[in-house]
């Protein structure tokens, strides 16, 4: 029996496709920068079907690339070997919210927005938010340990996952759920699958933690004449009780949003910081005191009601929209010690000026975690120049004590640079774990390892 | 060359012992309940020496049991096979506190109390506190993912570990340190060693997160006539911003502290709850409001200054002292859904009344995590009866949706019960990880797996 026949047997004829147009569409990432080749699409409808699909592919010697919402920014779902594409799109169950224990069980193919809606309807909030919320799936977000706008308050995606089902490369399913918050009965396998980018198994179901909705919220956007003053303020703000967002936006980002979306920064200063506090009690006075202590370029804009807060968030939200106005930007997602943010901004700008003089370098991101996004807008380079620039940037980051990969993960885009952030022994240990779960290396072969 | 000669070569003659008295003392756990057999003691002085010791032992076919502060309550460090005892006591470096990044680097053999002192001297706090603070080492605490009195605020030990060195069973050292808080560059290996109870490698150095010291703190002890009212209040308190402690103490515990230490519960009610809020601002009013909403048995005792707070903590702290007044108690450390706390208390009491009628069942623990400690004080049973009672208790816990092991870990005491909380596939995946790191199974062979 051919692999196709075997897969049809497992999932039913409606859920296997070899249509060339379908496969071509799924073989390019959503930025259009990275393109691969797939042989077949299979869409299993349950954890057991996922496991059976994996076993069949392994036995047939086929490579498998897992696809969720396909919002990876590091080519995490681009097949390289005529792979079988395993889509999680049918794993769409949204369970009831357990209000008492603040949790919900969902399928891996459920979008972030759907989880947010379910939480909201129950008077709770989900701890992760990011721009791709309407497409990104919780399975992919767990597999990449996604971060986002609320990490400073609630942690990353991994910290929201309190249970999961995973189909392993050997075709078995590990179901790891606990009704309690403390569970020290053996290895923390869940953490191993979080951030493993699908190389150790396919997450099919997740129990997600939900949080009480804060009763009170206050937001401010403040401007700084120099980056050191912003970093100093950010360092103070991130230690505050109730810190709920801490977003940097540079002048080029707000110039782009003004030009293309008609949304302008509400305050003076080349460097802007959006800060939000939330909690059980009114935080307005505490925020005002903290802003008084910061070296601002002018008066901050403070929003105490929802409408004003939404206006303050507009520039930050619009940044994601305008990055692509001149075609796919060249993206760098990095983590830096706060003390390295200023040196990085300066040296990265120099690098760009030298190697991509026509590009517009846009810097924004999550100051609480030192997690910055540098986007080179209008960056059209030949492959060699792009590669040289990319590598030089990775070296710059590693040299400043940063991580070459932050909330976007490694994908295939950064696999050659992992050794800048991880030692040989560390990578050898990772390979040992990979070999323990997937000795033939057929699952998500393009990502993480070079 | 004999293994002893080889080990002397690695660590020096002063740090290898075959003294029978020394070995006998280290082969019994500190409760005196569990006794094993050791062949040799080795005390390496660095990560590289630990790695060399491991390689030598593996090559010689010797079993190795790792010992830190030897405060395990589940016989986690009792050797069963004439093992080599590998002590971390010489890994005692305490690095400088990095106040800006709120972190400290320490050796695995450093005690919790020493870390707390270093943090305090820098105006910061460490996020874990527990009764064994003067003996428990951070290496052991990380290996068991210890919990304690502050988990409800800061999480477990694992959530404090932001970097580590680990000597692997193959004699290599993985050094995993990051200067930044976001690190999604590959597998989260650190989480794999946290809670692995030394079966995958020996943690030798840790980077620990420190926290800002709260500017304000308020403590209350309140009494409840029935356990349901306490659980209901605990559920509300644990959701509050700034919750810093949430400790249950039953009437038998406070009767014992009154009798043996002269410390009495300060309020009426068979079930007592110590609740503490801490934060940047004064929490007294919020706590008063929350106490107003609870169904208390009488007026709560509220402490707003440090002296009053210390008095309120006395009963809770004294519980640890009095458990052993009639010899080693039989201890159960379990996690339960909050809704199962009352059924557990009732059914466990019935079980004890039937099978150990002379024992005094004492219940206390951390309500935020549903992490309870049931201690059978004055419990003298023959081995068969004890085994039957222990197993029945584990079954009761599993049947109520709890975990058979909570903050104390599995050790050798509970290895036969892991399958009550973990499925066969889950255990098979754990074994695959163990085999990847330690194919001959020579490292900490007595714990975790049956």
mmCIF file of N, CA, C and O in Angstrom, chain A residues 34 330-332 334 344 348 351-352 355 374 376 381-400 403-404 413-421:
data_model
loop_
_atom_site.group_PDB
_atom_site.id
_atom_site.type_symbol
_atom_site.label_atom_id
_atom_site.label_comp_id
_atom_site.label_asym_id
_atom_site.label_seq_id
_atom_site.Cartn_x
_atom_site.Cartn_y
_atom_site.Cartn_z
ATOM 1 N N UNK A 34 10.454 32.670 2.112
ATOM 2 C CA UNK A 34 11.027 31.326 2.174
ATOM 3 C C UNK A 34 10.102 30.336 1.468
ATOM 4 O O UNK A 34 8.910 30.281 1.753
ATOM 5 N N UNK A 330 13.156 42.381 6.258
ATOM 6 C CA UNK A 330 14.115 41.434 6.817
ATOM 7 C C UNK A 330 14.022 41.570 8.339
ATOM 8 O O UNK A 330 14.230 42.652 8.886
ATOM 9 N N UNK A 331 13.682 40.448 8.999
ATOM 10 C CA UNK A 331 13.302 40.511 10.415
ATOM 11 C C UNK A 331 14.376 39.909 11.315
ATOM 12 O O UNK A 331 14.925 38.857 11.023
ATOM 13 N N UNK A 332 14.614 40.587 12.424
ATOM 14 C CA UNK A 332 15.499 40.059 13.470
ATOM 15 C C UNK A 332 14.746 40.099 14.794
ATOM 16 O O UNK A 332 14.298 41.170 15.209
ATOM 17 N N UNK A 334 15.342 39.267 18.630
ATOM 18 C CA UNK A 334 16.483 38.963 19.496
ATOM 19 C C UNK A 334 16.185 39.337 20.939
ATOM 20 O O UNK A 334 15.300 40.136 21.213
ATOM 21 N N UNK A 344 23.284 47.921 21.085
ATOM 22 C CA UNK A 344 22.746 47.167 19.945
ATOM 23 C C UNK A 344 22.100 48.102 18.935
ATOM 24 O O UNK A 344 22.346 47.998 17.725
ATOM 25 N N UNK A 348 23.718 48.156 15.357
ATOM 26 C CA UNK A 348 22.884 47.574 14.310
ATOM 27 C C UNK A 348 22.597 48.623 13.240
ATOM 28 O O UNK A 348 22.613 48.323 12.038
ATOM 29 N N UNK A 351 25.558 48.918 11.026
ATOM 30 C CA UNK A 351 25.652 47.745 10.162
ATOM 31 C C UNK A 351 24.708 47.890 8.969
ATOM 32 O O UNK A 351 25.074 47.621 7.815
ATOM 33 N N UNK A 352 23.494 48.309 9.255
ATOM 34 C CA UNK A 352 22.490 48.466 8.204
ATOM 35 C C UNK A 352 22.906 49.584 7.236
ATOM 36 O O UNK A 352 22.804 49.431 6.019
ATOM 37 N N UNK A 355 25.640 48.085 5.000
ATOM 38 C CA UNK A 355 25.362 46.929 4.148
ATOM 39 C C UNK A 355 24.009 46.984 3.446
ATOM 40 O O UNK A 355 23.772 46.226 2.498
ATOM 41 N N UNK A 374 13.989 44.013 15.341
ATOM 42 C CA UNK A 374 14.556 44.941 14.357
ATOM 43 C C UNK A 374 14.065 44.491 12.990
ATOM 44 O O UNK A 374 14.296 43.334 12.598
ATOM 45 N N UNK A 376 14.050 45.408 8.918
ATOM 46 C CA UNK A 376 14.588 46.234 7.854
ATOM 47 C C UNK A 376 13.517 46.324 6.766
ATOM 48 O O UNK A 376 13.313 45.391 5.986
ATOM 49 N N UNK A 381 17.985 43.005 -1.132
ATOM 50 C CA UNK A 381 19.406 42.695 -1.240
ATOM 51 C C UNK A 381 19.582 41.427 -2.044
ATOM 52 O O UNK A 381 18.704 40.559 -2.056
ATOM 53 N N UNK A 382 20.715 41.299 -2.708
ATOM 54 C CA UNK A 382 21.003 40.003 -3.312
ATOM 55 C C UNK A 382 21.295 39.005 -2.197
ATOM 56 O O UNK A 382 21.583 39.383 -1.064
ATOM 57 N N UNK A 383 21.198 37.724 -2.538
ATOM 58 C CA UNK A 383 21.260 36.669 -1.518
ATOM 59 C C UNK A 383 22.554 36.734 -0.709
ATOM 60 O O UNK A 383 22.531 36.570 0.526
ATOM 61 N N UNK A 384 23.671 36.974 -1.373
ATOM 62 C CA UNK A 384 24.953 36.982 -0.656
ATOM 63 C C UNK A 384 25.036 38.135 0.342
ATOM 64 O O UNK A 384 25.482 37.964 1.478
ATOM 65 N N UNK A 385 24.606 39.309 -0.093
ATOM 66 C CA UNK A 385 24.645 40.468 0.804
ATOM 67 C C UNK A 385 23.715 40.247 1.994
ATOM 68 O O UNK A 385 24.061 40.541 3.142
ATOM 69 N N UNK A 386 22.514 39.705 1.700
ATOM 70 C CA UNK A 386 21.567 39.455 2.786
ATOM 71 C C UNK A 386 22.149 38.469 3.790
ATOM 72 O O UNK A 386 22.053 38.671 5.005
ATOM 73 N N UNK A 387 22.768 37.425 3.260
ATOM 74 C CA UNK A 387 23.349 36.426 4.147
ATOM 75 C C UNK A 387 24.449 37.046 5.015
ATOM 76 O O UNK A 387 24.538 36.784 6.216
ATOM 77 N N UNK A 388 25.279 37.873 4.381
ATOM 78 C CA UNK A 388 26.373 38.506 5.133
ATOM 79 C C UNK A 388 25.825 39.422 6.219
ATOM 80 O O UNK A 388 26.308 39.423 7.362
ATOM 81 N N UNK A 389 24.802 40.187 5.881
ATOM 82 C CA UNK A 389 24.200 41.091 6.858
ATOM 83 C C UNK A 389 23.556 40.319 7.996
ATOM 84 O O UNK A 389 23.716 40.651 9.180
ATOM 85 N N UNK A 390 22.813 39.268 7.629
ATOM 86 C CA UNK A 390 22.125 38.454 8.634
ATOM 87 C C UNK A 390 23.133 37.868 9.619
ATOM 88 O O UNK A 390 22.969 37.940 10.843
ATOM 89 N N UNK A 391 24.203 37.291 9.070
ATOM 90 C CA UNK A 391 25.222 36.671 9.922
ATOM 91 C C UNK A 391 25.915 37.702 10.799
ATOM 92 O O UNK A 391 26.182 37.449 11.985
ATOM 93 N N UNK A 392 26.205 38.875 10.213
ATOM 94 C CA UNK A 392 26.868 39.919 10.994
ATOM 95 C C UNK A 392 25.978 40.366 12.152
ATOM 96 O O UNK A 392 26.450 40.624 13.268
ATOM 97 N N UNK A 393 24.685 40.432 11.891
ATOM 98 C CA UNK A 393 23.749 40.841 12.935
ATOM 99 C C UNK A 393 23.714 39.795 14.057
ATOM 100 O O UNK A 393 23.711 40.140 15.245
ATOM 101 N N UNK A 394 23.697 38.518 13.680
ATOM 102 C CA UNK A 394 23.692 37.443 14.685
ATOM 103 C C UNK A 394 24.950 37.526 15.549
ATOM 104 O O UNK A 394 24.913 37.362 16.765
ATOM 105 N N UNK A 395 26.079 37.793 14.887
ATOM 106 C CA UNK A 395 27.339 37.905 15.637
ATOM 107 C C UNK A 395 27.319 39.097 16.594
ATOM 108 O O UNK A 395 27.802 39.011 17.720
ATOM 109 N N UNK A 396 26.755 40.187 16.108
ATOM 110 C CA UNK A 396 26.633 41.376 16.958
ATOM 111 C C UNK A 396 25.831 41.051 18.216
ATOM 112 O O UNK A 396 26.232 41.377 19.345
ATOM 113 N N UNK A 397 24.713 40.377 18.029
ATOM 114 C CA UNK A 397 23.822 40.042 19.149
ATOM 115 C C UNK A 397 24.527 39.112 20.139
ATOM 116 O O UNK A 397 24.530 39.351 21.353
ATOM 117 N N UNK A 398 25.131 38.055 19.596
ATOM 118 C CA UNK A 398 25.829 37.110 20.479
ATOM 119 C C UNK A 398 26.954 37.818 21.230
ATOM 120 O O UNK A 398 27.174 37.576 22.424
ATOM 121 N N UNK A 399 27.659 38.713 20.538
ATOM 122 C CA UNK A 399 28.755 39.436 21.164
ATOM 123 C C UNK A 399 28.306 40.357 22.286
ATOM 124 O O UNK A 399 29.064 40.661 23.206
ATOM 125 N N UNK A 400 27.055 40.800 22.223
ATOM 126 C CA UNK A 400 26.510 41.674 23.268
ATOM 127 C C UNK A 400 25.846 40.884 24.394
ATOM 128 O O UNK A 400 25.186 41.451 25.257
ATOM 129 N N UNK A 403 20.613 36.633 22.899
ATOM 130 C CA UNK A 403 20.283 35.376 22.246
ATOM 131 C C UNK A 403 19.879 35.636 20.804
ATOM 132 O O UNK A 403 19.092 36.540 20.533
ATOM 133 N N UNK A 404 20.391 34.793 19.916
ATOM 134 C CA UNK A 404 20.113 35.003 18.494
ATOM 135 C C UNK A 404 18.649 34.756 18.163
ATOM 136 O O UNK A 404 18.165 35.165 17.123
ATOM 137 N N UNK A 413 15.286 29.286 9.513
ATOM 138 C CA UNK A 413 16.035 30.502 9.209
ATOM 139 C C UNK A 413 17.273 30.661 10.075
ATOM 140 O O UNK A 413 18.302 31.169 9.618
ATOM 141 N N UNK A 414 17.186 30.252 11.346
ATOM 142 C CA UNK A 414 18.278 30.513 12.276
ATOM 143 C C UNK A 414 19.036 29.261 12.712
ATOM 144 O O UNK A 414 19.851 29.320 13.635
ATOM 145 N N UNK A 415 18.740 28.113 12.090
ATOM 146 C CA UNK A 415 19.345 26.873 12.569
ATOM 147 C C UNK A 415 20.869 26.908 12.512
ATOM 148 O O UNK A 415 21.539 26.274 13.314
ATOM 149 N N UNK A 416 21.407 27.672 11.557
ATOM 150 C CA UNK A 416 22.867 27.731 11.454
ATOM 151 C C UNK A 416 23.503 28.618 12.521
ATOM 152 O O UNK A 416 24.734 28.679 12.624
ATOM 153 N N UNK A 417 22.667 29.319 13.277
ATOM 154 C CA UNK A 417 23.214 30.269 14.247
ATOM 155 C C UNK A 417 23.024 29.822 15.697
ATOM 156 O O UNK A 417 23.451 30.516 16.620
ATOM 157 N N UNK A 418 22.367 28.671 15.896
ATOM 158 C CA UNK A 418 22.112 28.193 17.264
ATOM 159 C C UNK A 418 23.419 28.078 18.052
ATOM 160 O O UNK A 418 23.476 28.386 19.244
ATOM 161 N N UNK A 419 24.469 27.671 17.369
ATOM 162 C CA UNK A 419 25.740 27.473 18.064
ATOM 163 C C UNK A 419 26.327 28.780 18.587
ATOM 164 O O UNK A 419 27.263 28.765 19.380
ATOM 165 N N UNK A 420 25.782 29.919 18.170
ATOM 166 C CA UNK A 420 26.231 31.188 18.764
ATOM 167 C C UNK A 420 25.664 31.377 20.167
ATOM 168 O O UNK A 420 26.224 32.117 20.967
ATOM 169 N N UNK A 421 24.530 30.729 20.440
ATOM 170 C CA UNK A 421 23.905 30.882 21.758
ATOM 171 C C UNK A 421 24.010 29.621 22.606
ATOM 172 O O UNK A 421 23.710 29.649 23.791
#
